[in-house]
Coordinates of C-alpha atoms and ligand atoms in Angstrom, one line a residue:
M8 CA 124.1 76.3 91.4
E9 CA 120.4 76.0 90.8
T10 CA 118.0 76.6 93.6
Q11 CA 116.8 73.0 93.8
N12 CA 120.3 71.9 94.6
K13 CA 120.6 74.2 97.5
D14 CA 119.9 71.9 100.4
L15 CA 120.6 72.1 104.1
K16 CA 124.2 71.0 103.5
Y17 CA 124.7 73.8 101.0
W18 CA 123.5 76.5 103.4
R19 CA 125.5 75.0 106.3
S20 CA 128.6 75.2 104.2
R21 CA 127.9 78.7 103.1
R22 CA 127.4 79.6 106.7
A23 CA 130.8 78.2 107.7
T24 CA 132.5 80.7 105.4
L25 CA 130.2 83.7 105.7
E26 CA 131.8 87.0 106.6
I27 CA 129.5 89.2 108.7
E28 CA 129.9 93.0 108.8
G29 CA 128.7 94.5 112.0
R30 CA 129.8 98.2 111.8
A31 CA 127.7 101.2 111.0
F32 CA 127.8 102.6 107.5
I33 CA 128.2 106.4 107.6
D34 CA 129.3 108.7 104.8
G35 CA 130.4 105.9 102.6
T36 CA 132.5 103.9 105.1
Y37 CA 132.0 101.3 107.7
R38 CA 132.8 102.5 111.2
E39 CA 132.6 101.4 114.8
A40 CA 130.3 103.3 117.1
Q41 CA 132.2 106.3 118.5
S42 CA 131.8 104.8 122.0
H43 CA 133.1 101.5 120.7
H44 CA 130.1 99.9 122.3
T45 CA 128.6 96.8 120.6
F46 CA 125.7 94.6 121.1
D47 CA 125.4 90.8 120.4
C48 CA 123.6 89.6 117.3
I49 CA 122.2 86.2 118.2
S50 CA 120.8 83.7 115.7
P51 CA 117.3 82.5 116.7
I52 CA 118.1 79.3 114.9
D53 CA 120.4 78.0 117.6
G54 CA 121.1 80.9 120.0
T55 CA 124.7 81.3 118.8
L56 CA 126.5 84.6 118.4
L57 CA 126.6 85.7 114.8
A58 CA 128.5 89.0 115.2
R59 CA 129.0 92.0 117.5
I60 CA 127.2 95.0 116.1
A61 CA 128.1 98.7 116.5
A62 CA 125.7 100.2 119.1
C63 CA 125.3 103.6 117.7
G64 CA 124.7 106.4 120.1
E65 CA 124.0 110.1 119.9
A66 CA 127.3 111.0 118.4
D67 CA 126.9 108.5 115.6
V68 CA 123.3 109.6 115.0
N69 CA 124.6 113.1 114.6
D70 CA 127.4 112.0 112.3
A71 CA 125.0 110.1 110.1
V72 CA 122.5 112.9 109.9
C73 CA 125.2 115.5 109.1
A74 CA 126.6 113.3 106.4
A75 CA 123.1 112.9 105.0
R76 CA 122.5 116.6 105.1
R77 CA 125.9 117.4 103.4
A78 CA 125.1 114.9 100.7
F79 CA 121.7 116.4 100.2
D80 CA 122.9 120.0 100.1
S81 CA 125.7 119.1 97.7
N82 CA 123.0 118.2 95.2
G83 CA 125.1 115.3 94.0
W84 CA 122.1 112.9 94.3
A85 CA 119.0 115.1 94.5
G86 CA 120.3 117.2 91.5
L87 CA 120.9 114.2 89.2
N88 CA 118.6 113.8 86.3
P89 CA 116.1 111.2 87.5
R90 CA 117.3 108.9 84.6
A91 CA 120.8 108.9 86.2
R92 CA 119.4 108.1 89.7
K93 CA 117.4 105.3 88.1
A94 CA 120.5 103.8 86.4
I95 CA 122.4 103.8 89.7
M96 CA 119.5 102.3 91.6
L97 CA 119.0 99.6 89.0
R98 CA 122.7 98.7 89.4
W99 CA 122.2 98.5 93.1
A100 CA 119.2 96.1 92.6
A101 CA 121.3 94.0 90.2
L102 CA 124.1 93.7 92.8
I103 CA 121.5 92.7 95.4
R104 CA 120.4 90.0 93.0
E105 CA 124.0 88.9 92.4
H106 CA 124.5 88.6 96.2
A107 CA 121.1 87.0 96.7
D108 CA 122.3 83.8 98.4
E109 CA 124.6 85.7 100.8
L110 CA 121.8 88.1 101.7
A111 CA 119.2 85.4 102.1
L112 CA 121.5 83.5 104.3
L113 CA 122.2 86.5 106.5
E114 CA 118.5 87.2 106.8
T115 CA 117.7 83.6 107.7
L116 CA 120.5 83.4 110.3
D117 CA 119.6 86.7 111.8
A118 CA 115.8 86.5 111.9
G119 CA 115.1 82.8 111.8
K120 CA 113.0 83.1 108.7
P121 CA 112.9 80.0 106.4
I122 CA 115.5 80.1 103.7
A123 CA 112.7 79.1 101.3
D124 CA 111.2 82.5 102.0
T125 CA 114.3 84.7 102.2
T126 CA 115.4 83.4 98.8
T127 CA 112.0 83.8 97.2
V128 CA 110.4 86.8 99.0
D129 CA 112.7 88.9 101.1
V130 CA 115.7 89.4 98.9
P131 CA 114.2 89.3 95.5
G132 CA 111.3 91.4 96.9
A133 CA 113.8 94.1 98.1
A134 CA 115.6 94.1 94.7
Y135 CA 112.2 94.4 92.9
C136 CA 111.1 97.3 95.2
I137 CA 114.3 99.2 94.3
E138 CA 113.8 98.5 90.6
W139 CA 110.2 99.5 90.7
F140 CA 110.9 103.0 92.2
A141 CA 114.0 103.4 90.0
E142 CA 111.8 102.7 87.0
A143 CA 109.1 105.0 88.2
I144 CA 111.1 108.1 89.0
D145 CA 111.8 109.3 85.5
K146 CA 108.2 109.0 84.6
V147 CA 106.3 110.9 87.3
C148 CA 105.5 114.4 86.2
G149 CA 104.3 117.6 88.0
E150 CA 101.3 119.6 87.0
V151 CA 100.6 122.9 85.2
A152 CA 97.6 124.2 87.2
P153 CA 94.8 126.3 85.7
A154 CA 95.6 130.0 86.5
D155 CA 95.0 133.6 85.3
Q156 CA 96.2 134.4 81.8
H157 CA 99.2 136.3 83.0
L158 CA 100.4 133.4 85.1
V159 CA 102.0 130.0 84.6
G160 CA 101.4 127.9 87.7
L161 CA 103.6 124.8 88.3
V162 CA 102.9 122.2 90.9
T163 CA 106.1 120.2 91.5
R164 CA 107.3 117.6 93.9
E165 CA 110.7 118.1 95.5
P166 CA 112.7 115.8 97.8
I167 CA 112.1 116.5 101.4
G168 CA 115.8 116.3 102.5
V169 CA 117.1 113.9 105.2
V170 CA 114.8 110.9 105.7
A171 CA 115.2 108.7 108.7
A172 CA 113.8 105.2 108.3
V173 CA 113.3 103.1 111.5
V174 CA 112.2 99.5 110.8
P175 CA 111.3 96.2 112.5
W176 CA 112.7 92.7 112.4
N177 CA 110.1 90.6 110.7
F178 CA 111.1 91.5 107.1
P179 CA 114.3 93.3 107.8
L180 CA 115.5 94.1 104.3
L181 CA 112.1 94.2 102.6
M182 CA 110.5 96.7 105.1
A183 CA 113.6 98.8 104.9
A184 CA 113.4 98.8 101.0
W185 CA 109.8 99.9 101.1
K186 CA 111.1 103.1 102.8
F187 CA 114.5 103.7 101.3
A188 CA 113.7 102.9 97.7
P189 CA 111.0 105.6 97.2
A190 CA 112.9 108.0 99.4
L191 CA 116.2 107.6 97.5
A192 CA 114.4 107.6 94.1
A193 CA 112.8 110.9 95.0
G194 CA 116.3 112.3 95.6
N195 CA 116.5 112.3 99.4
S196 CA 119.4 111.2 101.7
V197 CA 118.5 108.4 104.0
V198 CA 119.6 107.3 107.4
L199 CA 118.3 103.7 108.0
K200 CA 118.1 102.2 111.5
P201 CA 117.4 98.5 111.3
S202 CA 116.1 96.7 114.3
E203 CA 118.7 95.6 116.8
K204 CA 117.3 92.1 116.4
S205 CA 118.0 91.9 112.7
P206 CA 120.6 94.5 111.5
L207 CA 122.8 92.3 109.1
T208 CA 121.3 92.7 105.7
A209 CA 120.8 96.5 106.0
I210 CA 124.5 96.8 106.9
R211 CA 125.5 94.6 104.0
V212 CA 123.4 96.3 101.3
A213 CA 124.9 99.7 102.2
R214 CA 128.2 98.7 100.8
L215 CA 126.5 97.5 97.6
A216 CA 124.8 100.9 97.3
L217 CA 128.2 102.5 97.3
E218 CA 129.5 100.1 94.7
A219 CA 126.5 100.8 92.5
G220 CA 127.3 104.5 92.6
I221 CA 125.1 106.0 95.3
P222 CA 127.3 108.8 96.6
P223 CA 128.7 108.7 100.1
G224 CA 126.3 110.2 102.7
V225 CA 123.2 109.5 100.6
F226 CA 122.5 106.1 102.2
N227 CA 123.7 105.5 105.8
V228 CA 122.9 102.6 108.1
L229 CA 122.9 103.0 111.9
P230 CA 122.5 99.9 113.9
G231 CA 121.3 100.3 117.5
G232 CA 118.3 99.9 119.7
G233 CA 115.4 102.1 120.6
E234 CA 117.7 104.9 121.9
T235 CA 119.2 105.2 118.4
G236 CA 115.8 105.4 116.8
K237 CA 114.8 108.0 119.4
G238 CA 117.9 110.0 118.6
L239 CA 116.8 110.1 115.0
A240 CA 113.2 111.0 115.8
L241 CA 114.4 113.9 118.0
H242 CA 117.1 115.2 115.7
R243 CA 116.3 118.6 114.4
D244 CA 118.0 118.1 111.1
V245 CA 116.0 115.1 110.1
D246 CA 113.1 116.3 107.8
C247 CA 111.0 113.1 107.8
I248 CA 110.8 109.9 109.8
A249 CA 109.3 106.9 108.2
F250 CA 108.7 104.2 110.9
T251 CA 107.5 100.7 110.7
G252 CA 107.0 98.9 114.0
S253 CA 104.6 98.6 117.0
T254 CA 101.8 101.1 117.7
P255 CA 103.2 102.1 121.2
V256 CA 106.6 103.1 119.6
G257 CA 104.8 104.8 116.8
K258 CA 103.0 107.0 119.3
L259 CA 106.4 107.9 120.8
I260 CA 107.8 108.8 117.4
T261 CA 104.9 111.2 116.9
Q262 CA 105.7 112.7 120.3
Y263 CA 109.4 113.1 119.5
A264 CA 108.6 114.9 116.3
G265 CA 106.4 117.3 118.2
E266 CA 109.1 117.9 120.8
S267 CA 111.7 118.6 118.2
N268 CA 111.2 120.1 114.7
L269 CA 107.8 118.7 113.6
K270 CA 109.5 116.5 111.1
R271 CA 107.1 114.6 108.9
V272 CA 106.0 111.4 110.5
W273 CA 104.8 108.3 108.6
L274 CA 103.8 105.3 110.6
E275 CA 103.2 101.7 109.5
L276 CA 102.1 100.0 112.7
G277 CA 100.5 96.9 114.1
G278 CA 97.4 94.9 113.2
K279 CA 94.9 92.3 114.3
S280 CA 93.4 91.5 111.0
P281 CA 90.1 89.7 110.5
N282 CA 89.7 87.0 108.0
I283 CA 86.0 86.4 107.5
V284 CA 84.6 83.1 106.0
L285 CA 81.0 83.4 105.0
P286 CA 78.8 80.3 104.6
D287 CA 78.6 80.7 100.8
C288 CA 82.4 80.5 100.4
A289 CA 82.9 78.5 97.2
D290 CA 86.1 76.6 98.2
L291 CA 86.4 75.9 101.9
E292 CA 89.5 73.8 101.2
R293 CA 91.4 76.7 99.7
A294 CA 90.0 79.1 102.3
A295 CA 91.3 76.8 105.1
K296 CA 94.8 76.5 103.5
T297 CA 94.9 80.3 103.0
A298 CA 93.7 80.9 106.6
A299 CA 96.6 78.8 107.8
S300 CA 99.2 80.6 105.7
A301 CA 97.6 84.0 106.7
I302 CA 98.6 83.3 110.3
F303 CA 101.5 80.9 110.2
Y304 CA 103.5 82.3 107.3
N305 CA 106.7 83.9 108.7
M306 CA 105.9 82.4 112.1
G307 CA 102.9 84.8 112.5
E308 CA 105.4 87.6 112.7
M309 CA 103.4 89.6 110.2
C310 CA 101.8 92.9 110.6
T311 CA 99.0 91.7 108.3
A312 CA 98.7 88.3 110.0
G313 CA 95.1 87.0 109.7
S314 CA 95.1 86.5 113.4
R315 CA 91.3 86.7 113.9
L316 CA 89.5 84.1 111.9
L317 CA 85.7 84.8 111.8
V318 CA 83.8 81.7 110.7
H319 CA 80.0 81.4 110.2
R320 CA 78.5 79.1 112.7
N321 CA 76.9 76.8 110.0
I322 CA 80.3 75.9 108.5
K323 CA 82.5 76.2 111.5
E324 CA 83.0 72.5 112.3
A325 CA 83.8 71.5 108.7
F326 CA 86.0 74.5 108.3
L327 CA 88.0 73.9 111.5
D328 CA 88.7 70.3 110.4
K329 CA 90.2 71.5 107.2
L330 CA 92.1 74.3 108.9
I331 CA 93.8 72.0 111.4
D332 CA 94.7 69.7 108.5
A333 CA 96.3 72.7 106.7
T334 CA 98.2 73.6 109.8
R335 CA 100.2 70.4 109.6
R336 CA 102.3 72.0 106.9
Y337 CA 103.7 74.4 109.4
V338 CA 105.7 72.1 111.6
P339 CA 108.6 74.1 113.0
G340 CA 111.9 73.2 111.3
N341 CA 115.4 74.3 110.8
P342 CA 115.2 77.5 108.9
L343 CA 118.2 76.6 106.8
D344 CA 116.4 73.5 105.5
P345 CA 114.6 74.5 102.2
A346 CA 111.8 72.2 103.1
T347 CA 110.9 74.2 106.3
A348 CA 107.8 76.3 106.1
M349 CA 107.9 77.6 109.7
G350 CA 111.2 78.8 111.2
A351 CA 112.3 80.3 114.5
I352 CA 110.8 83.1 116.6
I353 CA 113.1 86.1 116.5
D354 CA 114.4 85.9 120.1
Q355 CA 113.8 84.7 123.6
T356 CA 111.9 87.8 124.6
Q357 CA 109.4 87.3 121.7
L358 CA 109.1 83.6 122.4
D359 CA 108.3 84.3 126.0
R360 CA 105.8 87.0 125.0
V361 CA 104.0 84.6 122.6
L362 CA 104.0 81.7 125.2
G363 CA 102.6 84.2 127.7
Y364 CA 99.7 84.8 125.3
V365 CA 99.3 81.1 124.9
D366 CA 99.0 80.6 128.7
T367 CA 96.4 83.4 128.8
G368 CA 94.6 81.6 125.9
R369 CA 94.5 78.3 127.8
R370 CA 92.6 80.1 130.5
E371 CA 90.1 82.1 128.4
A372 CA 89.6 79.9 125.3
R373 CA 89.6 76.4 124.0
L374 CA 93.0 75.1 122.6
L375 CA 92.4 73.4 119.3
T376 CA 96.0 72.6 118.3
G377 CA 99.6 73.5 119.2
G378 CA 100.3 75.6 122.3
S379 CA 103.8 74.4 123.2
R380 CA 107.4 75.3 122.6
A381 CA 109.0 73.1 119.9
H382 CA 112.5 71.8 120.1
V383 CA 114.0 71.9 116.7
V384 CA 117.6 72.9 117.1
D385 CA 119.3 73.2 120.5
G386 CA 119.4 76.7 121.8
G387 CA 116.8 78.0 119.2
F388 CA 113.4 79.6 119.7
Y389 CA 110.5 77.6 118.2
I390 CA 106.8 77.3 118.9
E391 CA 104.1 75.1 117.4
P392 CA 101.4 76.7 115.3
T393 CA 98.6 77.3 117.7
I394 CA 94.8 77.7 117.3
F395 CA 92.3 78.7 119.9
D396 CA 88.5 78.8 119.7
T397 CA 87.6 82.0 121.4
D398 CA 83.9 81.8 120.6
N399 CA 82.8 85.4 120.6
G400 CA 86.2 87.1 120.3
N401 CA 86.1 88.9 123.6
A402 CA 89.2 87.1 124.8
L403 CA 92.4 89.1 125.2
I404 CA 94.2 86.9 122.7
A405 CA 91.5 87.8 120.1
R406 CA 92.0 91.5 120.7
E407 CA 95.8 92.1 121.2
E408 CA 98.5 91.8 118.5
I409 CA 100.5 88.7 119.5
F410 CA 103.0 88.8 116.5
G411 CA 103.4 85.1 116.6
P412 CA 101.8 81.9 115.3
V413 CA 98.6 82.1 117.4
L414 CA 95.2 82.2 115.8
S415 CA 91.9 83.1 117.4
V416 CA 88.7 81.6 115.9
I417 CA 85.6 83.7 116.4
T418 CA 82.1 82.5 115.5
F419 CA 79.3 84.7 114.0
D420 CA 75.8 84.3 112.8
T421 CA 75.1 87.2 110.4
I422 CA 77.2 89.4 108.0
D423 CA 76.4 92.5 110.1
E424 CA 77.7 90.8 113.2
A425 CA 80.9 89.7 111.3
V426 CA 81.5 93.3 110.1
R427 CA 80.9 94.7 113.5
I428 CA 83.4 92.3 115.2
A429 CA 85.9 92.8 112.4
N430 CA 85.8 96.6 112.8
A431 CA 85.8 96.4 116.6
S432 CA 89.6 96.9 116.9
D433 CA 92.0 99.7 117.4
Y434 CA 93.8 98.5 114.3
G435 CA 92.8 98.6 110.7
L436 CA 95.6 97.3 108.6
A437 CA 94.1 94.4 106.6
A438 CA 91.1 92.2 106.3
A439 CA 89.7 89.5 104.1
V440 CA 86.3 88.1 103.2
W441 CA 85.4 84.8 101.5
T442 CA 82.2 84.7 99.6
A443 CA 80.8 83.5 96.3
D444 CA 78.5 86.5 95.9
L445 CA 79.9 89.5 94.1
T446 CA 77.5 91.9 95.8
T447 CA 78.4 90.6 99.2
A448 CA 82.1 90.9 98.4
H449 CA 81.7 94.5 97.4
D450 CA 79.4 95.4 100.3
V451 CA 81.6 93.8 103.0
S452 CA 84.8 95.2 101.5
R453 CA 83.4 98.7 101.6
R454 CA 82.3 98.3 105.2
L455 CA 85.6 96.9 106.5
R456 CA 87.7 99.7 108.0
S457 CA 91.2 98.7 106.8
G458 CA 93.9 99.7 104.4
T459 CA 93.8 96.5 102.4
V460 CA 90.8 94.1 101.8
W461 CA 91.3 90.7 100.2
V462 CA 88.4 88.9 98.7
N463 CA 88.7 85.1 98.4
C464 CA 92.4 85.3 99.0
Y465 CA 94.9 86.6 101.6
D466 CA 98.3 88.4 101.4
E467 CA 98.0 88.6 97.6
G468 CA 99.5 91.6 95.7
G469 CA 103.2 91.2 95.9
D470 CA 103.4 93.8 93.2
M471 CA 104.5 97.2 94.2
N472 CA 101.3 98.7 92.6
F473 CA 99.1 98.6 95.6
P474 CA 99.5 101.1 98.4
F475 CA 100.0 99.5 101.8
G476 CA 99.2 100.9 105.2
G477 CA 96.6 101.2 107.8
Y478 CA 93.5 102.9 109.1
R479 CA 93.3 104.0 112.7
Q480 CA 96.1 102.9 115.0
S481 CA 97.7 100.8 112.3
G482 CA 99.3 104.0 111.1
N483 CA 99.1 106.7 108.4
G484 CA 100.5 107.2 104.9
R485 CA 101.2 104.3 102.5
D486 CA 104.2 102.3 101.6
K487 CA 104.5 100.8 98.0
S488 CA 103.0 102.3 94.8
L489 CA 103.4 105.8 93.5
H490 CA 101.6 107.1 96.6
A491 CA 104.7 106.2 98.6
L492 CA 106.5 109.1 96.8
E493 CA 104.1 111.5 98.5
K494 CA 105.7 110.7 101.8
Y495 CA 109.2 111.7 100.7
T496 CA 108.4 114.8 98.7
E497 CA 107.2 118.3 99.4
L498 CA 104.6 119.7 97.1
K499 CA 105.6 123.1 95.7
S500 CA 103.5 125.7 93.9
T501 CA 105.5 128.0 91.6
L502 CA 103.6 131.0 90.1
I503 CA 105.3 132.7 87.2
R504 CA 104.0 136.1 86.1
L505 CA 104.4 136.7 82.4
R506 CA 105.2 140.0 80.9
Ligands
NAD18 P1 109.1 98.0 117.7 O1 108.2 99.1 117.7 O2 109.5 97.5 119.0 O3 110.5 98.4 117.0 C1 110.5 98.9 115.7 C2 111.8 99.8 115.5 O4 111.7 100.9 116.4 C3 113.1 99.1 115.9 O5 114.1 99.5 115.0 C4 113.4 99.6 117.3 O6 114.8 99.6 117.6 C5 112.9 101.0 117.2 N1 112.5 101.6 118.5 C6 112.2 101.0 119.6 N2 111.9 101.9 120.6 C7 112.1 103.1 120.0 C8 111.9 104.5 120.4 N3 111.6 104.8 121.7 N4 112.2 105.5 119.6 C9 112.5 105.2 118.3 N5 112.7 104.0 117.8 C10 112.4 102.9 118.6 O7 108.5 96.9 116.7 P2 109.2 95.5 116.4 O8 109.0 94.6 117.6 O9 110.5 95.6 115.8 O10 108.2 95.0 115.2 C11 107.0 94.4 115.4 C12 105.9 95.4 115.2 O11 106.0 96.0 113.9 C13 104.5 94.8 115.2 O12 103.6 95.6 115.9 C14 104.1 94.8 113.7 O13 102.7 94.8 113.5 C15 104.8 96.0 113.2 N6 104.9 96.0 111.8 C16 104.1 96.8 111.0 C17 104.2 96.7 109.6 C18 103.4 97.5 108.7 O14 103.7 97.7 107.6 N7 102.3 98.1 109.2 C19 105.2 95.9 109.0 C20 106.0 95.1 109.8 C21 105.9 95.1 111.2

């Protein structure tokens, strides 16, 4: 059936017959947790129970890590010609594309994301990520370094071993793919721990990995909460942990690595990204629409969310009118309806957290629009897109990551002031500047302390070619691009003495 025919009725009927797997995937098979403990997987759409999920504990962590280690040591994956790994990973991506509807539906039910996004971004994006790293891996070469005449010096990259990937719930499959695709392409074994709030697609694609030919033990999925992640981060046979999540948990992960075996730690953490509109912006209409999507896309549950909007005083009034207009597109709706642009907040806890910030905002700033819980589907978790004028940006809501659809507007008078406010944050994930002047664009981009800078756009660059990650407390290392391979490989110098 063509995408345009897939209406709410279609997705509801698919839901009625959907089979959901909730067990862990270890060493090529689905298994209950050894304790037989489970946790409930609740849909944020309507609060109903989707499945009971294996709550993996220490014994399961150990099983998965041992399986990954055995698979790595057997050389059955790491020892393959990269061309062969590529072929298997391409088959996996093709299977994901074949099961795109099922996976998109799982993601929407599990995370409350609009089906319009899971069918166009999350699932195809994950398949593309796997394809990209598969295609890359038989093309990256080592180096022959300059050396004395009697030596040949090789510099090569080798897989690091067992990689644990611990990921969040806002793009469950996509964030996981950004880790496991380069790690697997490089020849590592992977133990993936999805968020306890959105484990379903990770569990499902594990089976597809096996079907594609990824050997048992090379790709394992361990559902569970923070304790499961902690178990991986403390495990002495994990060589590397790649984490995406909040900054406080990222700090703990670093600590666990230090307490155990100094495993490599790569962190993709939070953000409070500034989106700066200068008075010479050539297209205020487009800037306003983009500012709305920068904060309201994915319910604001975006690490890169443009949650601080810095507007020059001279254009502020005109710009805010356009922005509030653009916000009307983000009326919360049933995520299963393809017309919905704004779905449900992941769970009650996050909803309460966001509403808590809105309450704070009401006390310390001026509410421009939104600010209330929305009632879309009984039992579900929805909130209106919300904008506060915080004037100088000192308000708490303009400083802390909310991870929800709440925008803080900040006014400035000079470029220097805008840059100073933009950089006055513990985070440094992304930033944007809108200007018609090329020199200003370059100058401001250079001065912004963040891993990504967009000029006259926001959230562009869906290609895998651009490294993604943060400065300061937004993390270290980079996902995406060939640079991601650096995280999952060790650099080796081999010096060969000639006769
Ligand atoms: P979180 O830090 O609460 O959880 C992330 C993962 O860590 C989950 O799988 C969780 O179970 C696990 N975890 C929790 N406590 C742990 C512990 N003590 N030890 C090991 N693992 C533990 O984050 P979240 O609420 O799932 O996601 C939201 C956060 O993720 C936001 O801060 C957001 O900015 C960030 N994020 C960053 C990026 C990026 O690329 N920089 C992308 C998406 C999300």
